[in-house]
Amino acid sequence: MRYLLPLCTALAVFLTTVSVRAGVNSLELTVSTTITPSTCLATLRDDSGTANAVVDIGDVYIPQIVNKSKSRAFSLVFSDCIGLAKKQATVTLTAKTGCDGISGGGNGFRNALNGSDDAAGVSAEIWTTSEPESSGSRQLSCASPVQQLIDLAPMSDDTTLVWPLSTRIVLASGNTIADLHTGAFSSQGLFTISYE
């Protein structure tokens, strides 16, 4: 017993010392960020590579309309992509000025100009290659817009991806050469792009 008391006292002093050293610290943590959507810089470029939202086909003659022989290439160019998990974009082209055909149900984009000096009976077609109806080309339908999936995987931080497109002026859906009226033509579409 004589040794037990000093041992118990020593143990009590040790436990008191340990509990004094085993304090509690509280540290506050704040995590702050801004969640931003995945995105790329997308620009429309004309056939010379210049950023330009207007595709100027130039003068188009009646035989070129009938034969669908006059077109102009342009492109949608993607660059500076950030945070794309799947490295892809979905592109949809919709009409801002209406579609050709009966009740606007045609594939072509109608003329927004409708004065007596403006073209009638014609519309603009948009195709997914630099030459309409070439190999692998698809028409972007005005009345039934379809999402186009663009693979952005080949891009790196310092490169761009060019999606070639083209347009041409043709007889509007349901029209013949007898319905054609010469004059100015202008049509507008809207590219909506979502990224993944």
Short mmCIF file of C-alpha atoms in Angstrom, two decimals:
data_model
loop_
_atom_site.label_atom_id
_atom_site.label_comp_id
_atom_site.label_asym_id
_atom_site.label_seq_id
_atom_site.Cartn_x
_atom_site.Cartn_y
_atom_site.Cartn_z
CA MET A 1 0.00 0.00 0.00
CA ARG A 2 2.89 2.22 0.73
CA TYR A 3 3.94 2.16 -2.91
CA LEU A 4 0.40 2.32 -4.19
CA LEU A 5 -0.33 5.79 -2.80
CA PRO A 6 2.70 7.48 -4.41
CA LEU A 7 1.89 5.64 -7.67
CA CYS A 8 -1.73 6.85 -7.60
CA THR A 9 -0.54 10.41 -6.83
CA ALA A 10 1.95 10.29 -9.68
CA LEU A 11 -0.76 8.94 -12.04
CA ALA A 12 -3.21 11.68 -10.95
CA VAL A 13 -0.56 14.38 -11.58
CA PHE A 14 0.24 12.83 -15.03
CA LEU A 15 -3.44 12.71 -16.04
CA THR A 16 -3.91 16.32 -14.91
CA THR A 17 -0.90 17.37 -16.96
CA VAL A 18 -2.13 15.47 -20.03
CA SER A 19 -5.60 16.95 -19.83
CA VAL A 20 -4.09 20.44 -19.56
CA ARG A 21 -2.08 19.84 -22.71
CA ALA A 22 -5.01 18.31 -24.67
CA GLY A 23 -6.85 21.58 -25.41
CA VAL A 24 -9.36 22.25 -28.17
CA ASN A 25 -8.67 24.54 -31.09
CA SER A 26 -11.40 25.90 -33.32
CA LEU A 27 -10.52 26.96 -36.84
CA GLU A 28 -13.09 28.49 -39.15
CA LEU A 29 -12.91 27.62 -42.84
CA THR A 30 -14.57 29.58 -45.60
CA VAL A 31 -14.67 28.25 -49.15
CA SER A 32 -15.45 30.85 -51.77
CA THR A 33 -15.76 30.50 -55.55
CA THR A 34 -17.82 31.53 -58.52
CA ILE A 35 -19.34 28.68 -60.50
CA THR A 36 -19.07 29.57 -64.17
CA PRO A 37 -20.53 27.71 -67.11
CA SER A 38 -18.32 25.85 -69.52
CA THR A 39 -17.88 27.94 -72.59
CA CYS A 40 -15.97 28.77 -75.75
CA LEU A 41 -15.64 31.89 -77.80
CA ALA A 42 -17.70 31.36 -80.97
CA THR A 43 -17.52 33.69 -83.95
CA LEU A 44 -18.99 33.71 -87.43
CA ARG A 45 -16.42 34.26 -90.16
CA ASP A 46 -16.81 34.90 -93.86
CA ASP A 47 -15.02 32.91 -96.55
CA SER A 48 -11.87 35.04 -96.13
CA GLY A 49 -11.69 34.18 -92.40
CA THR A 50 -12.73 37.64 -91.21
CA ALA A 51 -15.16 37.84 -88.28
CA ASN A 52 -18.42 38.86 -89.91
CA ALA A 53 -22.02 38.03 -89.02
CA VAL A 54 -23.21 38.99 -92.53
CA VAL A 55 -22.76 36.50 -95.36
CA ASP A 56 -22.68 38.55 -98.56
CA ILE A 57 -23.46 36.26 -101.48
CA GLY A 58 -23.18 39.10 -103.99
CA ASP A 59 -25.42 39.39 -107.04
CA VAL A 60 -27.34 36.22 -107.85
CA TYR A 61 -28.88 35.74 -111.30
CA ILE A 62 -32.09 33.85 -112.12
CA PRO A 63 -30.31 30.88 -113.79
CA GLN A 64 -28.10 30.54 -110.68
CA ILE A 65 -31.22 30.43 -108.50
CA VAL A 66 -32.91 27.82 -110.69
CA ASN A 67 -29.72 25.71 -110.98
CA LYS A 68 -28.75 26.25 -107.31
CA SER A 69 -25.27 27.10 -108.54
CA LYS A 70 -24.30 30.21 -106.53
CA SER A 71 -23.26 29.73 -102.94
CA ARG A 72 -21.02 31.36 -100.37
CA ALA A 73 -18.97 29.59 -97.72
CA PHE A 74 -18.74 30.86 -94.15
CA SER A 75 -17.89 29.23 -90.83
CA LEU A 76 -18.58 29.08 -87.14
CA VAL A 77 -15.23 29.16 -85.36
CA PHE A 78 -14.73 27.92 -81.78
CA SER A 79 -11.76 29.08 -79.68
CA ASP A 80 -10.71 29.65 -76.05
CA CYS A 81 -12.77 26.75 -74.68
CA ILE A 82 -12.79 26.47 -70.88
CA GLY A 83 -14.13 23.76 -68.58
CA LEU A 84 -15.73 21.44 -71.15
CA ALA A 85 -16.22 18.02 -69.56
CA LYS A 86 -17.37 16.27 -72.75
CA LYS A 87 -15.54 18.63 -75.14
CA GLN A 88 -18.56 19.15 -77.35
CA ALA A 89 -20.98 21.84 -78.41
CA THR A 90 -24.59 21.57 -79.53
CA VAL A 91 -25.55 24.09 -82.20
CA THR A 92 -29.08 24.93 -83.35
CA LEU A 93 -29.93 27.43 -86.08
CA THR A 94 -33.38 29.03 -85.88
CA ALA A 95 -35.01 31.67 -88.04
CA LYS A 96 -35.40 35.23 -86.83
CA THR A 97 -37.27 36.36 -89.96
CA GLY A 98 -39.32 33.26 -90.79
CA CYS A 99 -39.21 30.21 -93.02
CA ASP A 100 -40.31 29.80 -96.63
CA GLY A 101 -43.16 27.63 -97.88
CA ILE A 102 -46.83 27.38 -97.07
CA SER A 103 -47.43 28.71 -93.54
CA GLY A 104 -43.67 28.97 -93.04
CA GLY A 105 -43.15 25.21 -93.07
CA GLY A 106 -40.25 25.04 -95.54
CA ASN A 107 -36.55 24.31 -95.10
CA GLY A 108 -35.35 27.67 -96.47
CA PHE A 109 -35.00 30.97 -94.63
CA ARG A 110 -37.40 33.50 -96.18
CA ASN A 111 -36.67 37.02 -97.29
CA ALA A 112 -37.35 39.47 -94.47
CA LEU A 113 -37.71 42.29 -96.99
CA ASN A 114 -41.17 42.46 -98.52
CA GLY A 115 -41.39 45.76 -100.36
CA SER A 116 -42.24 46.11 -104.04
CA ASP A 117 -38.52 46.38 -104.91
CA ASP A 118 -37.51 43.30 -102.91
CA ALA A 119 -36.99 39.71 -104.05
CA ALA A 120 -39.89 37.29 -103.75
CA GLY A 121 -40.25 33.55 -104.36
CA VAL A 122 -36.71 32.82 -103.14
CA SER A 123 -35.13 31.73 -99.87
CA ALA A 124 -31.72 31.00 -98.37
CA GLU A 125 -30.54 27.48 -97.62
CA ILE A 126 -27.85 26.81 -95.00
CA TRP A 127 -25.62 23.71 -95.28
CA THR A 128 -23.08 22.07 -92.94
CA THR A 129 -20.17 22.06 -95.39
CA SER A 130 -18.38 24.77 -97.37
CA GLU A 131 -20.23 23.63 -100.51
CA PRO A 132 -24.01 22.88 -100.39
CA GLU A 133 -24.95 19.23 -100.91
CA SER A 134 -21.32 18.08 -100.93
CA SER A 135 -20.23 14.83 -99.29
CA GLY A 136 -21.36 14.66 -95.66
CA SER A 137 -23.38 17.87 -95.94
CA ARG A 138 -26.70 18.34 -94.18
CA GLN A 139 -29.16 21.15 -94.69
CA LEU A 140 -30.03 23.10 -91.56
CA SER A 141 -33.80 23.16 -91.85
CA CYS A 142 -35.56 26.40 -91.03
CA ALA A 143 -38.96 24.98 -90.06
CA SER A 144 -37.58 21.93 -88.22
CA PRO A 145 -34.32 22.97 -86.54
CA VAL A 146 -32.14 20.04 -85.56
CA GLN A 147 -29.34 20.21 -83.01
CA GLN A 148 -25.93 19.61 -84.51
CA LEU A 149 -23.30 18.03 -82.25
CA ILE A 150 -19.83 19.51 -82.76
CA ASP A 151 -16.84 17.56 -81.45
CA LEU A 152 -14.41 20.00 -79.82
CA ALA A 153 -11.98 17.32 -78.59
CA PRO A 154 -9.35 18.08 -81.28
CA MET A 155 -8.90 21.58 -79.82
CA SER A 156 -6.14 22.62 -77.45
CA ASP A 157 -5.72 25.89 -75.55
CA ASP A 158 -4.10 27.64 -78.49
CA THR A 159 -6.05 26.21 -81.41
CA THR A 160 -9.42 26.83 -82.98
CA LEU A 161 -11.98 24.53 -84.51
CA VAL A 162 -13.68 25.63 -87.72
CA TRP A 163 -17.15 24.30 -88.53
CA PRO A 164 -17.60 24.98 -92.25
CA LEU A 165 -21.00 26.16 -93.47
CA SER A 166 -22.45 27.53 -96.69
CA THR A 167 -25.51 29.33 -97.95
CA ARG A 168 -27.19 29.70 -101.33
CA ILE A 169 -30.27 31.41 -102.73
CA VAL A 170 -32.86 29.03 -104.24
CA LEU A 171 -36.50 29.05 -105.29
CA ALA A 172 -38.61 29.11 -102.14
CA SER A 173 -40.51 25.97 -101.22
CA GLY A 174 -43.68 25.68 -103.35
CA ASN A 175 -42.54 28.39 -105.80
CA THR A 176 -41.62 28.21 -109.49
CA ILE A 177 -39.66 30.56 -111.69
CA ALA A 178 -42.97 32.29 -112.50
CA ASP A 179 -43.25 33.29 -108.80
CA LEU A 180 -39.76 34.79 -108.71
CA HIS A 181 -39.43 38.56 -108.37
CA THR A 182 -35.99 40.15 -108.51
CA GLY A 183 -34.79 42.59 -105.87
CA ALA A 184 -33.01 42.82 -102.52
CA PHE A 185 -32.80 39.84 -100.19
CA SER A 186 -31.99 39.61 -96.48
CA SER A 187 -32.72 36.85 -93.98
CA GLN A 188 -31.62 36.39 -90.40
CA GLY A 189 -30.99 33.30 -88.32
CA LEU A 190 -29.83 32.75 -84.77
CA PHE A 191 -27.19 30.20 -83.75
CA THR A 192 -27.83 28.92 -80.22
CA ILE A 193 -24.83 27.08 -78.78
CA SER A 194 -24.63 25.04 -75.60
CA TYR A 195 -21.43 23.47 -74.28
CA GLU A 196 -20.71 20.29 -72.38
#
